Amino acid sequence: MFKDIVEFIQKIYQTKDFISLHEPKFVGKEKEYIEKCIESTFVSSVGIFVNKLEIKIAKYTGAKYAISTTNGTSALHISLLLAGVDEDCEVITQPLTFIATCNAINYCKAKPVFVDVDRDTMGLSPSALEFFLKNNTKVKNKKCINIKTNKIIKACVPMHSYGHPCKIDKIKTICNKYNIFLIEDAAESLGSFYKNKHTGTFGQIGTLSFNGNKIITAGGGGCIITNDKSLAVKAKHLTTTAKIPHKWDFNHDMIGYNYRMPNLNAALLIAQLEKLNNFIKNKRKLANDYEKFFKSIDYFFFKEPKFSRSNYWLNVILLKNKKQRDKFLDYTNKNGVMTRPAWKLMNKIKMFKDCHQLDLKNANYLEERIVNIPSSVRF
Ligand SMILES: *Cc1c(COP(=O)(O)O)cnc(C)c1O
């Protein structure tokens, strides 16, 4: 059966050579814009491309404001600072995520609290979230306090796993009720919509990533999106060394960060953004081909959740159990088809082992079974 799968993937990618999990495609005006950028001499954090990019991202996602960053991790870091996260705080997130989510929480000296995911979205479960808050916290002076640790639960960071939206409207309602600041880690879900609204625009803030493995890339880059003007102004200030604008004077009013995306990267990204809708169309067709094939051999292919339109960044199949998963990973990678398991759950990583964690049965179930299969655009 594994042999049939390898042959099918080779057939749809029309090659017997090595097939990677996800590679970027530069089929637009990338070279033209980069050349223009170099000619302008503005290759660093000032220039027309980076300004233009922010307008285009805001327009595409429907957010009022977009603030570019050096990467997705720095976008999360700044967002958590804007939420007021510090050493007295905890931040709820899901154990099934990339390490960047938890690293950013730790940059603010806070600790993550791990709440389970839903099996049908692979993202944070609103029912597990509500259960945790109801039984483990009290609200005092408009602050949500974890009774066990006495820390303030300041923010919640759900993630739209592999591009599939989580039940973000329900999560938002719960966060509002408990006075918790909602930051959506939409690093993987540019072009994914939930109930016709772009992921990352439900919470107070959403964050994007344009790393080389994401659906479009700036080489490295990220973005903060928000509808709140005051958050947007603060985000721009914090990402540009907190410099007070002045014709010639250097003055800064707080510790800021050098986190603005360079113009050179933005030039690349604008060309990529022009192709995004083509990429998504192509990837949705690929997902459809996979879906039909895996159905025919009675394998579980992960389809977009209810009320969602996914970008299908990375396609997911669920194997029967860990043993079968390991055999599959071994066979495919030996035979020139790159596949990968889910990330090790964050609550099992050395630095986060001692963090408050709830019953994580769905995350454990998924961790043992998820395999990502080749998902690059086919052209
Ligand atoms: C890619 C990614 C990020 C950000 O990564 P950068 O490499 O810093 O751009 C954050 N969270 C998740 C879930 C990601 O997949």
CSV table of C-alpha atoms in Angstrom, one decimal, residues 84-361:
chain,number,residue,atom,x,y,z
A,84,GLY,CA,0.7,43.3,28.2
A,85,VAL,CA,2.2,39.9,28.8
A,86,ASP,CA,5.1,39.9,31.3
A,87,GLU,CA,6.6,37.7,34.1
A,88,ASP,CA,3.4,37.7,36.1
A,89,CYS,CA,1.4,36.2,33.3
A,90,GLU,CA,0.5,33.0,31.6
A,91,VAL,CA,-0.6,32.6,28.0
A,92,ILE,CA,-3.0,29.8,26.8
A,93,THR,CA,-1.9,28.0,23.7
A,94,GLN,CA,-2.2,24.6,22.0
A,95,PRO,CA,0.4,21.9,22.5
A,96,LEU,CA,0.3,21.0,18.8
A,97,THR,CA,2.2,24.0,17.3
A,98,PHE,CA,5.6,25.0,16.0
A,99,ILE,CA,8.0,26.0,18.7
A,100,ALA,CA,7.9,29.7,17.7
A,101,THR,CA,4.6,30.2,19.5
A,102,CYS,CA,6.0,29.1,22.8
A,103,ASN,CA,9.4,30.8,22.3
A,104,ALA,CA,7.6,34.2,21.8
A,105,ILE,CA,5.7,33.6,25.1
A,106,ASN,CA,9.0,33.0,26.9
A,107,TYR,CA,10.6,36.1,25.4
A,108,CYS,CA,8.1,38.0,27.4
A,109,LYS,CA,9.1,35.9,30.5
A,110,ALA,CA,5.6,34.4,30.7
A,111,LYS,CA,4.7,30.7,30.7
A,112,PRO,CA,2.4,28.9,28.3
A,113,VAL,CA,-0.6,26.9,29.5
A,114,PHE,CA,-1.5,24.0,27.3
A,115,VAL,CA,-5.1,23.4,26.4
A,116,ASP,CA,-6.2,20.6,24.1
A,117,VAL,CA,-7.0,20.8,20.4
A,118,ASP,CA,-10.1,19.6,18.5
A,119,ARG,CA,-9.7,16.5,16.3
A,120,ASP,CA,-11.6,18.0,13.4
A,121,THR,CA,-9.5,21.2,13.2
A,122,MET,CA,-6.2,20.3,14.8
A,123,GLY,CA,-6.5,23.8,16.4
A,124,LEU,CA,-7.3,25.0,20.0
A,125,SER,CA,-10.6,23.5,21.2
A,126,PRO,CA,-13.2,26.0,22.4
A,127,SER,CA,-14.8,23.4,24.7
A,128,ALA,CA,-11.5,22.5,26.3
A,129,LEU,CA,-10.7,26.2,26.7
A,130,GLU,CA,-14.1,26.9,28.4
A,131,PHE,CA,-13.7,23.8,30.6
A,132,PHE,CA,-10.3,24.9,31.7
A,133,LEU,CA,-11.3,28.5,32.4
A,134,LYS,CA,-14.5,27.5,34.3
A,135,ASN,CA,-12.7,25.1,36.6
A,136,ASN,CA,-9.3,26.6,37.1
A,137,THR,CA,-9.6,30.4,37.1
A,138,LYS,CA,-11.4,33.2,38.8
A,139,VAL,CA,-12.0,36.7,37.4
A,140,LYS,CA,-10.9,39.5,39.8
A,141,ASN,CA,-10.7,43.2,38.9
A,142,LYS,CA,-11.3,42.2,35.3
A,143,LYS,CA,-8.2,40.0,35.4
A,144,CYS,CA,-8.4,36.2,34.8
A,145,ILE,CA,-6.4,34.5,37.5
A,146,ASN,CA,-5.2,30.9,37.4
A,147,ILE,CA,-6.1,29.5,40.8
A,148,LYS,CA,-3.3,26.9,40.8
A,149,THR,CA,-0.4,29.2,39.9
A,150,ASN,CA,-1.9,32.6,41.0
A,151,LYS,CA,-0.7,34.1,37.6
A,152,ILE,CA,-2.8,36.3,35.4
A,153,ILE,CA,-4.0,34.6,32.2
A,154,LYS,CA,-3.4,37.6,29.9
A,155,ALA,CA,-3.6,36.2,26.4
A,156,CYS,CA,-4.6,33.2,24.3
A,157,VAL,CA,-2.8,32.2,21.2
A,158,PRO,CA,-4.7,29.6,19.1
A,159,MET,CA,-3.0,28.5,15.8
A,160,HIS,CA,-4.6,27.5,12.5
A,161,SER,CA,-2.8,24.3,12.0
A,162,TYR,CA,-1.4,23.5,8.5
A,163,GLY,CA,-3.7,26.2,7.1
A,164,HIS,CA,-7.0,24.7,8.5
A,165,PRO,CA,-9.0,27.3,10.5
A,166,CYS,CA,-9.8,26.5,14.1
A,167,LYS,CA,-13.2,27.4,15.6
A,168,ILE,CA,-12.1,30.9,16.1
A,169,ASP,CA,-15.5,32.6,16.6
A,170,LYS,CA,-16.2,30.5,19.6
A,171,ILE,CA,-12.7,31.0,21.0
A,172,LYS,CA,-13.2,34.8,20.6
A,173,THR,CA,-16.5,34.7,22.6
A,174,ILE,CA,-14.9,32.8,25.5
A,175,CYS,CA,-11.8,35.1,25.6
A,176,ASN,CA,-14.1,38.1,25.7
A,177,LYS,CA,-16.0,36.7,28.6
A,178,TYR,CA,-12.9,36.1,30.6
A,179,ASN,CA,-11.1,39.3,29.6
A,180,ILE,CA,-8.3,37.5,27.7
A,181,PHE,CA,-6.5,39.1,24.8
A,182,LEU,CA,-6.8,37.0,21.7
A,183,ILE,CA,-3.8,36.7,19.3
A,184,GLU,CA,-4.2,34.4,16.4
A,185,ASP,CA,-1.1,32.7,15.1
A,186,ALA,CA,-2.0,32.7,11.5
A,187,ALA,CA,1.6,31.9,10.3
A,188,GLU,CA,0.3,28.9,8.3
A,189,SER,CA,-3.1,30.2,7.2
A,190,LEU,CA,-2.6,33.2,4.8
A,191,GLY,CA,-5.4,32.8,2.4
A,192,SER,CA,-7.6,30.6,4.7
A,193,PHE,CA,-11.0,31.9,5.7
A,194,TYR,CA,-13.5,31.0,8.5
A,195,LYS,CA,-17.1,31.9,7.8
A,196,ASN,CA,-15.8,34.0,4.9
A,197,LYS,CA,-13.6,36.1,7.2
A,198,HIS,CA,-9.8,35.8,6.9
A,199,THR,CA,-8.0,34.0,9.7
A,200,GLY,CA,-6.0,36.4,11.9
A,201,THR,CA,-8.8,39.0,11.8
A,202,PHE,CA,-11.0,37.6,14.6
A,203,GLY,CA,-8.7,38.3,17.5
A,204,GLN,CA,-7.4,41.7,18.6
A,205,ILE,CA,-4.2,40.8,16.7
A,206,GLY,CA,-3.2,38.2,14.1
A,207,THR,CA,0.3,37.3,13.1
A,208,LEU,CA,1.6,36.0,9.7
A,209,SER,CA,4.9,34.4,8.6
A,210,PHE,CA,6.7,34.5,5.3
A,211,ASN,CA,9.4,32.0,5.9
A,212,GLY,CA,10.7,30.0,3.0
A,213,ASN,CA,8.4,27.0,3.7
A,214,LYS,CA,5.2,29.0,4.0
A,215,ILE,CA,2.6,29.5,1.3
A,216,ILE,CA,4.4,32.6,0.1
A,217,THR,CA,7.8,33.8,1.2
A,218,ALA,CA,9.8,37.0,1.7
A,219,GLY,CA,12.9,34.9,2.3
A,220,GLY,CA,12.2,35.7,5.9
A,221,GLY,CA,9.4,38.0,7.1
A,222,GLY,CA,6.2,38.3,9.1
A,223,CYS,CA,3.3,40.7,9.7
A,224,ILE,CA,1.0,41.9,12.5
A,225,ILE,CA,-2.6,42.5,11.4
A,226,THR,CA,-5.2,44.3,13.5
A,227,ASN,CA,-8.3,46.5,13.3
A,228,ASP,CA,-7.3,48.6,16.3
A,229,LYS,CA,-5.5,51.8,15.4
A,230,SER,CA,-3.8,52.3,18.7
A,231,LEU,CA,-2.4,48.8,18.7
A,232,ALA,CA,-1.2,49.3,15.1
A,233,VAL,CA,0.6,52.6,16.0
A,234,LYS,CA,2.3,50.9,19.0
A,235,ALA,CA,3.3,47.9,16.9
A,236,LYS,CA,5.0,50.1,14.3
A,237,HIS,CA,6.7,52.1,17.1
A,238,LEU,CA,8.0,48.9,18.9
A,239,THR,CA,9.2,47.3,15.7
A,240,THR,CA,11.2,50.4,14.7
A,241,THR,CA,13.3,50.9,17.8
A,242,ALA,CA,10.7,53.1,19.5
A,243,LYS,CA,12.2,56.1,17.8
A,244,ILE,CA,10.2,59.3,18.1
A,245,PRO,CA,9.7,60.6,14.6
A,246,HIS,CA,11.8,63.7,14.0
A,247,LYS,CA,13.6,65.3,11.0
A,248,TRP,CA,17.1,64.8,12.5
A,249,ASP,CA,16.9,64.1,16.2
A,250,PHE,CA,17.6,60.6,17.7
A,251,ASN,CA,15.3,60.0,20.6
A,252,HIS,CA,13.6,56.9,21.8
A,253,ASP,CA,10.9,56.6,24.5
A,254,MET,CA,11.1,53.0,25.4
A,255,ILE,CA,13.1,49.8,24.7
A,256,GLY,CA,12.2,49.0,21.1
A,257,TYR,CA,13.1,46.3,18.7
A,258,ASN,CA,14.8,46.3,15.2
A,259,TYR,CA,12.0,44.1,13.8
A,260,ARG,CA,10.9,45.8,10.6
A,261,MET,CA,11.0,43.8,7.4
A,262,PRO,CA,13.7,45.0,5.0
A,263,ASN,CA,12.6,46.6,1.8
A,264,LEU,CA,14.5,43.9,-0.2
A,265,ASN,CA,12.4,41.1,1.4
A,266,ALA,CA,9.3,43.1,0.8
A,267,ALA,CA,10.1,43.4,-2.9
A,268,LEU,CA,10.3,39.6,-3.1
A,269,LEU,CA,7.1,39.2,-1.1
A,270,ILE,CA,5.0,41.6,-3.2
A,271,ALA,CA,5.7,39.5,-6.3
A,272,GLN,CA,4.8,36.4,-4.3
A,273,LEU,CA,1.6,38.0,-3.1
A,274,GLU,CA,0.5,38.7,-6.7
A,275,LYS,CA,0.6,34.9,-7.2
A,276,LEU,CA,-1.1,33.9,-3.9
A,277,ASN,CA,-4.5,33.3,-5.4
A,278,ASN,CA,-3.0,31.2,-8.1
A,279,PHE,CA,-1.1,29.2,-5.6
A,280,ILE,CA,-4.2,28.6,-3.5
A,281,LYS,CA,-6.2,27.5,-6.5
A,282,ASN,CA,-3.5,25.1,-7.5
A,283,LYS,CA,-3.1,23.7,-3.9
A,284,ARG,CA,-6.8,23.2,-3.5
A,285,LYS,CA,-6.8,21.1,-6.7
A,286,LEU,CA,-3.9,19.1,-5.3
A,287,ALA,CA,-5.9,18.5,-2.1
A,288,ASN,CA,-8.8,17.4,-4.1
A,289,ASP,CA,-6.7,14.9,-6.0
A,290,TYR,CA,-5.3,13.6,-2.8
A,291,GLU,CA,-8.7,13.4,-1.2
A,292,LYS,CA,-10.0,11.2,-4.0
A,293,PHE,CA,-7.0,8.9,-4.0
A,294,PHE,CA,-6.8,8.4,-0.3
A,295,LYS,CA,-10.6,7.7,-0.2
A,296,SER,CA,-10.1,5.0,-2.8
A,297,ILE,CA,-7.5,3.2,-0.6
A,298,ASP,CA,-9.4,3.8,2.6
A,299,TYR,CA,-6.9,6.2,4.2
A,300,PHE,CA,-7.8,9.2,6.3
A,301,PHE,CA,-7.1,12.5,4.4
A,302,PHE,CA,-7.6,15.7,6.4
A,303,LYS,CA,-10.2,17.8,4.7
A,304,GLU,CA,-10.9,21.5,5.5
A,305,PRO,CA,-13.1,21.8,8.6
A,306,LYS,CA,-16.8,23.0,8.5
A,307,PHE,CA,-17.4,26.7,7.7
A,308,SER,CA,-13.8,26.9,6.4
A,309,ARG,CA,-12.0,27.6,3.2
A,310,SER,CA,-8.4,26.4,3.7
A,311,ASN,CA,-5.3,27.3,1.8
A,312,TYR,CA,-4.2,23.6,2.2
A,313,TRP,CA,-0.7,24.8,3.0
A,314,LEU,CA,0.5,21.4,4.1
A,315,ASN,CA,-1.7,18.3,3.3
A,316,VAL,CA,-2.2,16.0,6.2
A,317,ILE,CA,-3.1,12.3,6.4
A,318,LEU,CA,-3.7,10.4,9.6
A,319,LEU,CA,-2.2,6.9,9.9
A,320,LYS,CA,-3.8,4.2,12.0
A,321,ASN,CA,-1.4,4.4,14.9
A,322,LYS,CA,2.2,5.4,15.8
A,323,LYS,CA,3.7,2.2,14.5
A,324,GLN,CA,2.1,2.5,11.1
A,325,ARG,CA,3.1,6.2,11.0
A,326,ASP,CA,6.7,5.4,11.7
A,327,LYS,CA,6.7,2.7,9.0
A,328,PHE,CA,5.2,5.1,6.5
A,329,LEU,CA,7.7,7.9,7.3
A,330,ASP,CA,10.5,5.4,6.9
A,331,TYR,CA,9.3,4.0,3.6
A,332,THR,CA,8.4,7.3,1.9
A,333,ASN,CA,11.6,9.2,3.0
A,334,LYS,CA,13.7,6.2,1.8
A,335,ASN,CA,11.9,6.3,-1.5
A,336,GLY,CA,12.4,9.9,-2.5
A,337,VAL,CA,9.1,11.3,-1.2
A,338,MET,CA,9.6,13.7,1.7
A,339,THR,CA,7.0,13.3,4.5
A,340,ARG,CA,7.1,14.6,8.1
A,341,PRO,CA,5.4,13.9,11.3
A,342,ALA,CA,3.7,16.5,13.5
A,343,TRP,CA,5.9,18.6,15.8
A,344,LYS,CA,6.6,17.0,19.1
A,345,LEU,CA,3.9,18.3,21.4
A,346,MET,CA,5.1,21.5,23.2
A,347,ASN,CA,4.3,20.1,26.7
A,348,LYS,CA,6.8,17.3,26.0
A,349,ILE,CA,9.7,19.7,25.1
A,350,LYS,CA,12.3,20.1,27.8
A,351,MET,CA,11.8,23.8,28.4
A,352,PHE,CA,8.0,23.5,28.7
A,353,LYS,CA,7.5,20.2,30.5
A,354,ASP,CA,6.7,21.9,33.8
A,355,CYS,CA,4.1,24.2,32.4
A,356,HIS,CA,0.5,23.9,33.4
A,357,GLN,CA,-1.2,21.4,31.1
A,358,LEU,CA,-4.7,20.0,30.9
A,359,ASP,CA,-6.0,16.7,29.5
A,360,LEU,CA,-4.4,16.6,26.0
A,361,LYS,CA,-5.9,13.5,24.6
